[in-house]
Short mmCIF file of C-alpha atoms in Angstrom, two decimals:
data_model
loop_
_atom_site.label_atom_id
_atom_site.label_comp_id
_atom_site.label_asym_id
_atom_site.label_seq_id
_atom_site.Cartn_x
_atom_site.Cartn_y
_atom_site.Cartn_z
CA MET A 18 1.46 8.81 -0.83
CA LYS A 19 0.71 5.12 -0.97
CA LYS A 20 2.98 4.66 -4.27
CA ARG A 21 5.76 6.41 -2.36
CA TYR A 22 5.72 3.87 0.45
CA ILE A 23 5.52 1.06 -2.27
CA LYS A 24 8.60 2.50 -3.82
CA LEU A 25 10.43 2.93 -0.52
CA LEU A 26 9.64 -0.68 0.20
CA LEU A 27 10.72 -1.88 -3.24
CA LEU A 28 14.17 -0.16 -2.81
CA SER A 29 14.57 -1.81 0.57
CA VAL A 30 13.65 -5.18 -0.93
CA ILE A 31 16.19 -4.83 -3.63
CA LEU A 32 18.98 -4.04 -0.92
CA ILE A 33 17.89 -6.82 1.24
CA THR A 34 17.93 -9.23 -1.66
CA MET A 35 21.36 -8.24 -2.46
CA ILE A 36 22.50 -8.94 1.09
CA ILE A 37 20.75 -12.24 1.16
CA MET A 38 22.25 -13.33 -2.18
CA MET A 39 25.76 -12.48 -0.71
CA SER A 40 24.98 -14.67 2.41
CA VAL A 41 23.81 -17.56 0.15
CA SER A 42 27.00 -17.34 -1.67
CA VAL A 43 28.94 -17.61 1.48
CA ALA A 44 26.79 -20.62 2.74
CA ALA A 45 27.37 -22.39 -0.62
CA GLU A 46 31.11 -22.01 -0.22
CA SER A 47 30.90 -23.39 3.26
CA GLU A 48 28.99 -26.55 2.04
CA ALA A 49 32.00 -27.57 -0.31
CA PRO A 50 33.73 -30.97 0.39
CA ILE A 51 36.23 -31.08 3.26
CA THR A 52 39.05 -31.84 0.87
CA GLU A 53 38.33 -28.91 -1.28
CA ILE A 54 38.15 -26.69 1.64
CA SER A 55 41.35 -28.00 3.14
CA GLU A 56 43.06 -27.33 -0.20
CA ALA A 57 41.68 -23.83 -0.72
CA SER A 58 42.34 -22.88 2.81
CA GLY A 59 45.99 -23.69 2.29
CA LEU A 60 46.16 -21.17 -0.60
CA LEU A 61 43.54 -18.48 0.36
CA GLY A 62 43.28 -18.82 4.07
CA ASN A 63 39.91 -18.55 5.79
CA THR A 64 37.82 -17.14 3.01
CA ASP A 65 34.49 -17.67 4.98
CA THR A 66 35.71 -15.18 7.56
CA LEU A 67 36.69 -12.64 4.83
CA ASP A 68 33.26 -13.00 3.15
CA ILE A 69 31.47 -12.38 6.42
CA ILE A 70 33.54 -9.26 7.05
CA PHE A 71 32.78 -8.13 3.59
CA SER A 72 29.16 -8.60 4.00
CA LEU A 73 28.96 -6.93 7.17
CA THR A 74 30.90 -3.84 5.81
CA PHE A 75 28.64 -3.61 2.90
CA ILE A 76 25.58 -3.66 5.23
CA ALA A 77 27.06 -0.82 7.40
CA LEU A 78 27.81 1.22 4.14
CA ILE A 79 24.27 0.98 2.83
CA PRO A 80 22.95 4.07 4.59
CA SER A 81 26.00 6.14 3.41
CA ILE A 82 25.72 4.82 -0.26
CA LEU A 83 21.93 5.81 -0.32
CA ILE A 84 22.61 9.15 1.08
CA MET A 85 25.59 10.11 -1.02
CA THR A 86 24.32 8.90 -4.36
CA THR A 87 20.74 10.44 -4.28
CA SER A 88 19.41 13.94 -3.83
CA PHE A 89 19.44 13.62 0.00
CA THR A 90 22.58 15.64 0.57
CA ARG A 91 21.30 18.81 -1.35
CA ILE A 92 18.12 18.77 0.42
CA ILE A 93 19.16 18.40 3.91
CA ILE A 94 21.88 20.96 3.61
CA VAL A 95 19.37 23.64 2.22
CA ILE A 96 16.71 23.15 4.64
CA SER A 97 19.41 23.19 7.46
CA ILE A 98 20.65 26.47 6.29
CA LEU A 99 17.05 27.74 5.87
CA ARG A 100 16.33 27.01 9.52
CA ASN A 101 19.55 28.76 10.69
CA ALA A 102 18.58 31.77 8.39
CA ILE A 103 15.29 32.35 10.06
CA GLY A 104 16.91 32.15 13.47
CA LEU A 105 15.31 28.96 14.79
CA GLN A 106 17.77 26.72 16.59
CA GLN A 107 15.90 23.58 17.00
CA THR A 108 12.58 24.05 15.24
CA PRO A 109 11.89 22.03 13.06
CA PRO A 110 13.88 19.42 14.95
CA ASN A 111 16.69 17.43 13.16
CA GLN A 112 14.36 14.28 12.99
CA VAL A 113 11.78 16.28 11.09
CA LEU A 114 14.34 17.80 8.73
CA ILE A 115 15.73 14.31 8.05
CA GLY A 116 12.32 12.85 7.50
CA ILE A 117 11.53 15.63 5.03
CA SER A 118 14.67 15.03 3.20
CA LEU A 119 14.08 11.28 2.91
CA PHE A 120 10.61 11.57 1.49
CA LEU A 121 11.63 14.53 -0.92
CA SER A 122 14.55 12.30 -2.00
CA LEU A 123 12.08 9.38 -2.66
CA PHE A 124 9.84 11.71 -4.71
CA ILE A 125 12.80 12.90 -6.75
CA MET A 126 14.26 9.51 -7.14
CA SER A 127 11.05 7.70 -8.17
CA PRO A 128 12.05 7.48 -11.90
CA VAL A 129 15.38 5.98 -10.95
CA VAL A 130 13.67 3.40 -8.52
CA ASP A 131 11.25 2.46 -11.44
CA ASP A 132 14.19 1.99 -13.76
CA ILE A 133 15.96 -0.17 -11.22
CA ASN A 134 12.81 -2.18 -10.75
CA ILE A 135 12.20 -2.71 -14.45
CA GLU A 136 15.82 -3.30 -15.68
CA ALA A 137 17.43 -5.04 -12.73
CA TYR A 138 15.18 -6.38 -9.97
CA THR A 139 12.16 -7.85 -12.02
CA PRO A 140 14.51 -9.59 -14.49
CA TYR A 141 16.64 -11.03 -11.51
CA LYS A 142 13.45 -12.20 -9.62
CA ASN A 143 12.20 -13.95 -12.74
CA GLY A 144 15.58 -15.65 -13.15
CA GLU A 145 16.37 -14.01 -16.44
CA ILE A 146 19.64 -12.42 -15.28
CA THR A 147 22.35 -13.27 -12.80
CA GLN A 148 23.28 -11.44 -9.59
CA GLU A 149 26.22 -9.71 -11.20
CA GLN A 150 24.09 -8.47 -14.09
CA MET A 151 21.50 -7.29 -11.70
CA LEU A 152 23.99 -5.15 -9.95
CA GLU A 153 25.31 -3.77 -13.16
CA ASN A 154 21.88 -2.99 -14.47
CA ALA A 155 20.99 -1.33 -11.10
CA MET A 156 23.90 0.94 -11.12
CA ASP A 157 23.20 2.19 -14.69
CA PRO A 158 20.10 4.33 -13.69
CA LEU A 159 22.00 5.68 -10.66
CA ARG A 160 25.03 6.59 -12.65
CA GLU A 161 22.87 8.33 -15.30
CA PHE A 162 21.20 10.28 -12.48
CA MET A 163 24.57 11.41 -10.84
CA LEU A 164 25.95 12.23 -14.19
CA LYS A 165 23.01 14.63 -14.99
CA GLN A 166 23.68 16.49 -11.73
CA THR A 167 27.58 16.46 -11.95
CA LYS A 168 29.27 19.49 -13.29
CA ASN A 169 31.95 19.07 -15.92
CA GLU A 170 34.65 20.84 -13.97
CA ASP A 171 34.08 18.50 -10.88
CA LEU A 172 34.22 15.48 -13.13
CA ASN A 173 37.41 16.65 -14.97
CA PHE A 174 38.86 17.47 -11.53
CA PHE A 175 38.40 13.88 -10.11
CA LEU A 176 39.52 12.40 -13.46
CA ASP A 177 42.84 14.32 -13.25
CA ILE A 178 43.59 13.43 -9.69
CA SER A 179 42.82 9.82 -10.36
CA ASP A 180 45.31 9.69 -13.39
CA SER A 181 42.41 8.35 -15.43
CA GLU A 182 42.58 8.55 -19.21
CA ARG A 183 39.96 10.85 -20.80
CA PRO A 184 36.92 8.55 -21.74
CA GLU A 185 35.17 8.83 -25.14
CA ASP A 186 31.83 7.96 -23.53
CA TYR A 187 30.31 8.62 -20.14
CA ASN A 188 29.69 5.01 -19.74
CA GLU A 189 33.40 4.49 -19.57
CA ILE A 190 33.86 6.60 -16.53
CA SER A 191 34.34 4.75 -13.33
CA THR A 192 31.84 4.90 -10.56
CA THR A 193 34.44 5.60 -8.08
CA VAL A 194 34.97 8.92 -9.99
CA ILE A 195 31.52 9.81 -10.70
CA ILE A 196 30.36 9.48 -6.94
CA PRO A 197 32.84 12.13 -5.39
CA ALA A 198 32.29 14.43 -8.43
CA PHE A 199 28.59 14.18 -7.81
CA ILE A 200 28.86 14.85 -4.12
CA THR A 201 31.13 17.94 -4.82
CA SER A 202 28.64 19.24 -7.13
CA GLU A 203 25.67 18.76 -4.77
CA LEU A 204 27.60 20.70 -2.02
CA LYS A 205 28.24 23.55 -4.27
CA ARG A 206 24.63 23.82 -5.48
CA ALA A 207 23.35 23.42 -1.95
CA PHE A 208 25.45 26.19 -0.57
CA ILE A 209 24.50 28.59 -3.43
CA ILE A 210 20.81 27.91 -2.79
CA GLY A 211 21.40 28.43 0.96
CA PHE A 212 23.15 31.85 0.25
CA LEU A 213 20.32 32.98 -1.70
CA LEU A 214 17.82 31.95 0.89
CA TYR A 215 19.84 33.62 3.60
CA LEU A 216 19.83 37.11 1.89
CA PRO A 217 16.19 38.26 2.61
CA PHE A 218 16.43 37.23 6.21
CA LEU A 219 19.78 38.92 6.56
CA ILE A 220 18.14 42.18 5.29
CA ILE A 221 15.44 41.88 7.87
CA ASP A 222 18.07 41.50 10.57
CA MET A 223 20.00 44.52 9.33
CA VAL A 224 16.90 46.74 9.23
CA VAL A 225 15.80 45.80 12.59
CA ALA A 226 19.23 46.15 14.07
CA SER A 227 19.64 49.70 12.51
CA THR A 228 16.22 50.69 13.75
CA LEU A 229 16.90 49.66 17.33
CA MET A 230 20.25 51.48 17.17
CA SER A 231 18.60 54.67 16.06
CA MET A 232 16.08 54.35 18.91
CA GLY A 233 18.82 53.95 21.40
CA MET A 234 17.74 50.43 22.34
CA VAL A 235 21.26 48.98 22.18
CA MET A 236 20.68 46.48 24.92
CA LEU A 237 17.69 44.84 23.33
CA PRO A 238 18.93 41.75 21.10
CA PRO A 239 17.98 42.47 17.42
CA THR A 240 17.27 38.74 16.75
CA MET A 241 14.47 38.76 19.46
CA ILE A 242 12.58 41.36 17.47
CA SER A 243 13.36 40.24 13.86
CA LEU A 244 12.38 36.73 14.41
CA PRO A 245 8.65 37.31 14.38
CA PHE A 246 9.09 39.34 11.26
CA LYS A 247 11.04 36.70 9.58
CA LEU A 248 8.53 33.91 10.47
CA MET A 249 5.68 36.32 9.15
CA LEU A 250 7.40 36.91 5.90
CA PHE A 251 8.17 33.18 5.47
CA VAL A 252 4.50 32.19 6.12
CA LEU A 253 3.14 34.89 3.92
CA ILE A 254 5.16 33.92 0.86
CA ASP A 255 4.52 30.20 1.41
CA GLY A 256 8.28 29.62 1.92
CA TRP A 257 8.13 25.88 2.36
CA GLN A 258 6.36 25.27 -0.93
CA LEU A 259 8.76 27.68 -2.74
CA THR A 260 11.70 26.03 -1.08
CA PHE A 261 10.45 22.50 -1.94
CA GLN A 262 9.59 23.51 -5.64
CA THR A 263 13.09 24.91 -5.94
CA LEU A 264 14.82 21.83 -4.75
CA VAL A 265 12.66 19.53 -6.93
CA ALA A 266 12.90 21.61 -9.97
CA GLY A 267 16.68 21.71 -9.49
CA PHE A 268 17.10 18.04 -10.36
CA ASN A 269 16.78 17.95 -14.04
#
């Protein structure tokens, strides 16, 4: 558990360092001689304002980038469908589901975080590479992870609609094509897993409903009777461990 916290802290440090370096570059431009600024402003306008807007936009997009380029999407969808299949509306609450998804994502993404630390953050901290090289090296493990989870048909679909030429190597595919293809593949897998999880609980609902109907208890809601049986089944088969095992094993 302590190692997971360290890796999460390391990922946060990397993101904060990237933001600080962007701010430093903005500050360096603001310290240029007045004559140079006046000449540049005549050609480019107020570049400092644009850099600040870009930095704030990047900071606002960091949560979305982390969520949509990791295993978080598949995990949160699957456990949300599982909660609905059992018949529990607000148990576990949304905050618990998000926390579970975050730490499972951290567990799954640990090799990627280690690669980013070795190939990008540590060399940049030691002054061996530039900021641009650090960003490129940091994207390589993340691109490799997304490509492993992306289906070929989804990747081909976004290559077609983007009018991109067929690359000879996966390294030539643009990141703007990989990310939506990865998200689409994750949504497909999440709904397939959710459907399979829903089936046993649906069978229990059908059995309980037909039993109540045969007994003439039409006014009694079937979900009220089936909920304890579904909870008992889920506990007896150790459903949480099986679900987490399926999710973790699904990321090859």
